[in-house]
Tab-separated table of C-alpha atoms in Angstrom:
chain	number	residue	atom	x	y	z
A	1	UNK	CA	13.061	8.671	9.407
A	2	UNK	CA	11.402	5.428	10.338
A	3	UNK	CA	10.990	4.561	6.592
A	4	UNK	CA	14.470	5.139	5.675
A	5	UNK	CA	15.799	3.334	9.121
A	6	UNK	CA	13.713	0.228	7.870
A	7	UNK	CA	15.011	0.517	4.328
A	8	UNK	CA	18.723	0.601	5.634
A	9	UNK	CA	17.862	-2.993	7.343
A	10	UNK	CA	17.355	-4.322	3.771
A	11	UNK	CA	20.176	-2.649	2.238
A	12	UNK	CA	23.306	-2.742	4.490
A	13	UNK	CA	26.767	-3.538	3.630
A	14	UNK	CA	27.495	-6.918	4.160
A	15	UNK	CA	29.919	-6.179	7.191
A	16	UNK	CA	27.047	-4.402	9.077
A	17	UNK	CA	24.312	-7.183	8.201
A	18	UNK	CA	23.210	-9.609	10.924
A	19	UNK	CA	24.476	-13.256	11.119
A	20	UNK	CA	20.676	-14.241	11.636
A	21	UNK	CA	17.359	-13.092	11.948
A	22	UNK	CA	17.772	-13.493	15.908
A	23	UNK	CA	20.385	-11.074	15.839
A	24	UNK	CA	18.561	-8.653	13.935
A	25	UNK	CA	15.463	-9.045	16.203
A	26	UNK	CA	17.360	-8.417	19.412
A	27	UNK	CA	18.383	-5.016	18.049
A	28	UNK	CA	15.123	-4.259	16.369
A	29	UNK	CA	13.117	-5.047	19.492
A	30	UNK	CA	15.026	-1.997	21.167
A	31	UNK	CA	13.207	0.119	18.670
A	32	UNK	CA	9.829	-1.310	19.133
A	33	UNK	CA	8.649	1.514	21.956
A	34	UNK	CA	9.357	4.132	19.268
A	35	UNK	CA	7.517	2.239	16.443
A	36	UNK	CA	4.685	1.709	18.742
A	37	UNK	CA	4.456	5.511	18.968
A	38	UNK	CA	3.630	5.868	15.414
A	39	UNK	CA	-0.061	5.890	14.858
A	40	UNK	CA	-0.217	6.102	10.915
A	41	UNK	CA	2.035	3.305	9.968
A	42	UNK	CA	1.966	-0.426	10.125
A	43	UNK	CA	5.589	-1.671	10.853
A	44	UNK	CA	6.576	-5.455	10.688
A	45	UNK	CA	9.315	-8.127	10.111
A	46	UNK	CA	8.678	-11.578	8.953
A	47	UNK	CA	10.554	-14.652	8.636
A	48	UNK	CA	11.397	-16.713	5.676
A	49	UNK	CA	8.089	-18.389	6.051
A	50	UNK	CA	6.232	-15.105	5.570
A	51	UNK	CA	5.482	-15.272	9.696
A	52	UNK	CA	5.313	-12.112	11.734
A	53	UNK	CA	8.017	-12.120	14.162
A	54	UNK	CA	7.907	-8.260	15.109
A	55	UNK	CA	5.255	-5.691	14.663
A	56	UNK	CA	4.087	-2.310	16.241
A	57	UNK	CA	1.072	-1.546	17.905
A	58	UNK	CA	-0.658	0.149	15.112
A	59	UNK	CA	-0.431	-3.460	13.119
A	60	UNK	CA	-1.698	-5.168	16.152
A	61	UNK	CA	-4.782	-2.852	16.376
A	62	UNK	CA	-5.599	-3.228	12.825
A	63	UNK	CA	-5.533	-6.940	13.184
A	64	UNK	CA	-8.256	-6.760	15.909
A	65	UNK	CA	-5.622	-7.932	18.574
A	66	UNK	CA	-5.140	-6.389	22.125
A	67	UNK	CA	-1.362	-7.580	22.122
A	68	UNK	CA	1.512	-8.540	19.833
A	69	UNK	CA	1.810	-12.186	21.276
A	70	UNK	CA	-1.281	-13.767	19.466
A	71	UNK	CA	0.158	-12.239	16.136
A	72	UNK	CA	3.870	-13.768	16.392
A	73	UNK	CA	4.316	-16.915	14.335
A	74	UNK	CA	1.361	-16.208	11.909
A	75	UNK	CA	1.050	-15.112	8.229
A	76	UNK	CA	-1.145	-12.616	6.998
A	77	UNK	CA	-3.082	-15.239	5.417
A	78	UNK	CA	-3.861	-16.708	8.904
A	79	UNK	CA	-4.432	-13.282	10.313
A	80	UNK	CA	-6.467	-11.520	8.100
A	81	UNK	CA	-9.986	-12.747	6.551
A	82	UNK	CA	-9.879	-15.484	4.000
A	83	UNK	CA	-10.659	-13.306	1.197
A	84	UNK	CA	-7.892	-10.846	1.959
A	85	UNK	CA	-4.954	-12.600	3.710
A	86	UNK	CA	-3.598	-14.762	0.816
A	87	UNK	CA	-2.865	-11.857	-1.424
A	88	UNK	CA	-0.876	-10.090	1.405
A	89	UNK	CA	0.967	-13.241	1.741
A	90	UNK	CA	1.624	-13.818	-1.909
A	91	UNK	CA	3.233	-10.575	-2.037
A	92	UNK	CA	5.649	-11.746	0.925
A	93	UNK	CA	6.405	-14.429	-1.065
A	94	UNK	CA	7.714	-12.477	-3.941
A	95	UNK	CA	9.897	-10.492	-1.550
A	96	UNK	CA	11.250	-13.599	0.157
A	97	UNK	CA	11.611	-15.873	-2.676
A	98	UNK	CA	12.755	-13.413	-5.546
A	99	UNK	CA	14.313	-10.767	-3.465
A	100	UNK	CA	11.680	-8.386	-4.893
A	101	UNK	CA	11.881	-4.589	-3.405
A	102	UNK	CA	8.504	-2.922	-3.092
A	103	UNK	CA	8.664	1.019	-2.918
A	104	UNK	CA	5.613	3.372	-2.726
A	105	UNK	CA	3.215	0.596	-3.537
A	106	UNK	CA	-0.160	2.100	-3.535
A	107	UNK	CA	-2.288	-0.105	-1.792
A	108	UNK	CA	-6.123	-0.262	-0.740
A	109	UNK	CA	-6.628	-2.173	2.628
A	110	UNK	CA	-9.904	-3.049	4.446
A	111	UNK	CA	-9.753	-2.181	7.946
A	112	UNK	CA	-11.578	-3.960	10.876
A	113	UNK	CA	-14.487	-1.564	10.193
A	114	UNK	CA	-14.469	-2.834	6.582
A	115	UNK	CA	-13.868	0.910	5.297
A	116	UNK	CA	-11.239	1.084	2.828
A	117	UNK	CA	-7.910	2.880	3.898
A	118	UNK	CA	-5.175	3.909	1.520
A	119	UNK	CA	-1.398	3.139	2.323
A	120	UNK	CA	1.865	3.700	0.570
A	121	UNK	CA	3.657	-0.005	1.253
A	122	UNK	CA	7.433	-0.705	1.044
A	123	UNK	CA	8.949	-4.233	1.649
A	124	UNK	CA	12.475	-4.894	1.506
A	125	UNK	CA	14.209	-8.518	1.811
A	126	UNK	CA	16.636	-8.876	4.826
A	127	UNK	CA	20.032	-10.239	3.994
A	128	UNK	CA	22.383	-12.024	6.241
A	129	UNK	CA	26.485	-11.436	5.950
A	130	UNK	CA	26.490	-14.096	3.143
A	131	UNK	CA	23.850	-12.348	1.236
A	132	UNK	CA	20.981	-14.919	1.670
A	133	UNK	CA	17.578	-13.768	2.265
A	134	UNK	CA	16.651	-14.399	6.093
A	135	UNK	CA	13.245	-12.300	6.239
A	136	UNK	CA	11.718	-9.244	5.332
A	137	UNK	CA	10.881	-5.671	6.832
A	138	UNK	CA	7.931	-3.600	5.777
A	139	UNK	CA	6.182	-0.594	6.327
A	140	UNK	CA	2.727	0.579	5.112
A	141	UNK	CA	1.983	4.264	5.606
A	142	UNK	CA	-1.313	5.814	5.635
A	143	UNK	CA	-2.037	8.384	3.223
A	144	UNK	CA	-2.296	11.771	5.122
A	145	UNK	CA	-4.367	14.923	4.465
A	146	UNK	CA	-3.186	17.187	1.581
A	147	UNK	CA	-0.624	19.839	2.588
A	148	UNK	CA	-2.848	22.961	1.755
A	149	UNK	CA	0.214	25.207	2.714
A	150	UNK	CA	2.282	24.379	-0.123
A	151	UNK	CA	2.407	27.339	-2.700
A	152	UNK	CA	1.368	25.344	-5.496
A	153	UNK	CA	-1.782	23.863	-3.588
A	154	UNK	CA	-4.472	25.805	-5.595
A	155	UNK	CA	-3.103	24.506	-8.723
A	156	UNK	CA	-2.744	21.136	-7.535
A	157	UNK	CA	-6.455	21.060	-6.097
A	158	UNK	CA	-7.561	21.916	-9.571
A	159	UNK	CA	-5.625	18.822	-10.916
A	160	UNK	CA	-7.141	16.683	-8.185
A	161	UNK	CA	-10.590	18.036	-8.895
A	162	UNK	CA	-10.332	17.312	-12.679
A	163	UNK	CA	-9.139	13.749	-11.757
A	164	UNK	CA	-12.111	13.176	-9.424
A	165	UNK	CA	-14.643	14.392	-12.221
A	166	UNK	CA	-13.215	12.594	-15.320
A	167	UNK	CA	-11.483	9.437	-13.675
A	168	UNK	CA	-13.878	7.616	-16.106
A	169	UNK	CA	-12.088	8.857	-19.080
A	170	UNK	CA	-8.622	8.600	-20.416
A	171	UNK	CA	-6.631	11.485	-18.574
A	172	UNK	CA	-3.250	12.423	-20.021
A	173	UNK	CA	-0.364	14.099	-18.094
A	174	UNK	CA	-0.573	16.786	-20.787
A	175	UNK	CA	-4.127	17.728	-19.611
A	176	UNK	CA	-3.051	17.780	-16.178
A	177	UNK	CA	0.007	19.914	-16.681
A	178	UNK	CA	-2.031	22.463	-18.775
A	179	UNK	CA	-4.465	22.654	-15.908
A	180	UNK	CA	-1.662	23.122	-13.113
A	181	UNK	CA	0.346	25.407	-15.547
A	182	UNK	CA	3.360	23.311	-14.571
A	183	UNK	CA	6.049	21.162	-16.391
A	184	UNK	CA	5.679	17.461	-16.254
A	185	UNK	CA	8.708	17.468	-13.677
A	186	UNK	CA	7.210	20.027	-11.488
A	187	UNK	CA	3.640	18.239	-11.228
A	188	UNK	CA	5.188	15.147	-10.330
A	189	UNK	CA	7.204	16.597	-7.851
A	190	UNK	CA	4.554	18.955	-6.223
A	191	UNK	CA	1.956	16.156	-6.364
A	192	UNK	CA	4.187	13.817	-4.300
A	193	UNK	CA	4.941	16.620	-1.644
A	194	UNK	CA	1.114	17.733	-1.299
A	195	UNK	CA	-0.686	14.402	-2.030
A	196	UNK	CA	2.426	11.927	-1.244
A	197	UNK	CA	1.195	10.376	-4.721
A	198	UNK	CA	2.359	10.870	-8.182
A	199	UNK	CA	-0.412	12.086	-10.671
A	200	UNK	CA	-0.680	8.470	-12.244
A	201	UNK	CA	-1.428	7.053	-8.443
A	202	UNK	CA	-3.923	10.036	-7.949
A	203	UNK	CA	-5.969	8.701	-10.906
A	204	UNK	CA	-5.885	5.203	-9.962
A	205	UNK	CA	-6.704	5.816	-6.499
A	206	UNK	CA	-9.970	7.879	-7.874
A	207	UNK	CA	-10.800	4.951	-9.859
A	208	UNK	CA	-10.329	2.162	-6.960
A	209	UNK	CA	-12.316	4.399	-4.671
A	210	UNK	CA	-15.335	4.377	-7.139
A	211	UNK	CA	-14.774	0.578	-7.721
A	212	UNK	CA	-15.063	0.094	-3.829
A	213	UNK	CA	-18.356	1.743	-4.002
A	214	UNK	CA	-19.873	-0.074	-6.917
A	215	UNK	CA	-18.495	-3.472	-5.799
A	216	UNK	CA	-21.106	-3.225	-3.001
A	217	UNK	CA	-23.889	-3.172	-5.338
A	218	UNK	CA	-25.021	-5.848	-7.811
A	219	UNK	CA	-23.659	-4.304	-10.969
A	220	UNK	CA	-21.823	-6.747	-13.185
A	221	UNK	CA	-17.878	-6.361	-12.834
A	222	UNK	CA	-17.589	-5.712	-16.344
A	223	UNK	CA	-19.785	-2.715	-15.986
A	224	UNK	CA	-17.858	-1.660	-12.972
A	225	UNK	CA	-14.617	-1.874	-15.091
A	226	UNK	CA	-16.083	0.468	-17.628
A	227	UNK	CA	-17.518	2.969	-15.192
A	228	UNK	CA	-14.164	3.147	-13.629
A	229	UNK	CA	-12.264	4.231	-16.821
A	230	UNK	CA	-11.057	0.880	-17.933
A	231	UNK	CA	-11.771	-0.328	-21.317
A	232	UNK	CA	-10.607	-3.662	-20.858
A	233	UNK	CA	-12.101	-5.820	-17.805
A	234	UNK	CA	-8.938	-7.858	-17.484
A	235	UNK	CA	-6.743	-4.736	-17.223
A	236	UNK	CA	-9.233	-3.630	-14.487
A	237	UNK	CA	-8.894	-7.014	-12.683
A	238	UNK	CA	-5.164	-7.002	-12.672
A	239	UNK	CA	-4.550	-3.624	-11.375
A	240	UNK	CA	-7.367	-4.271	-8.857
A	241	UNK	CA	-5.617	-7.478	-7.649
A	242	UNK	CA	-2.245	-5.618	-7.616
A	243	UNK	CA	-3.527	-2.803	-5.334
A	244	UNK	CA	-5.583	-4.860	-3.014
A	245	UNK	CA	-4.229	-8.385	-3.005
A	246	UNK	CA	-7.541	-9.987	-4.330
A	247	UNK	CA	-9.764	-9.783	-7.390
A	248	UNK	CA	-12.712	-7.500	-7.608
A	249	UNK	CA	-14.910	-10.509	-7.108
A	250	UNK	CA	-13.226	-11.778	-4.003
A	251	UNK	CA	-13.041	-7.999	-2.850
A	252	UNK	CA	-16.973	-8.189	-3.183
A	253	UNK	CA	-17.221	-11.244	-0.995
A	254	UNK	CA	-14.909	-9.554	1.605
A	255	UNK	CA	-17.576	-6.709	1.611
A	256	UNK	CA	-20.256	-8.952	2.185
A	257	UNK	CA	-21.796	-8.319	-1.034
């Protein structure tokens, strides 16, 4: 419900849009107590300079802060470690300057403990009544545990196991549908319900989790790419940056490697 409400802020009809970001914040702040009660989602609004103007308690805590005030007026590049923040702000710029909409963007984040956490991120530009971009609204939802009660869970668990055992190889949808005994459409739909991810996102997640472990060693990044199922080092680097906001080398530095 919260996700759909926030998305509506970015896609409202012109007559229902705010006249300014301040007008929007006056209304959004009324929702803050409810947003603070959501432990598994970081929710925020940023201005045209990609600075935080509103955030819920979950995001505040993940930034290592005790309350919201030190976060306000700062960008991700100013809040997160030097190796990480600029990548998040770069993503914000695409939304703010190009009007890009991000939906179900699988992302690997480093939390305060330096342990990786997987989120599905959504970002929408905020428009005023004249159609001009005045900011952005975003939510990063933690991936939850698989829904074991789903009737197709046993089949999907077999798919997940195959991916985890063979992520270093080329995995096709034909192989996964054969394992599950489902059509492509059914596999996509059920995986999204049970794992909150598409089959392709599940493959990417398995590969990047392995990359996270290997980047804490001295193994060359070209070799890490091969062990994670990428025949092209540049393809590995591009996807890694897309999902984390920084390159494998920057990630290794952030991990202290």
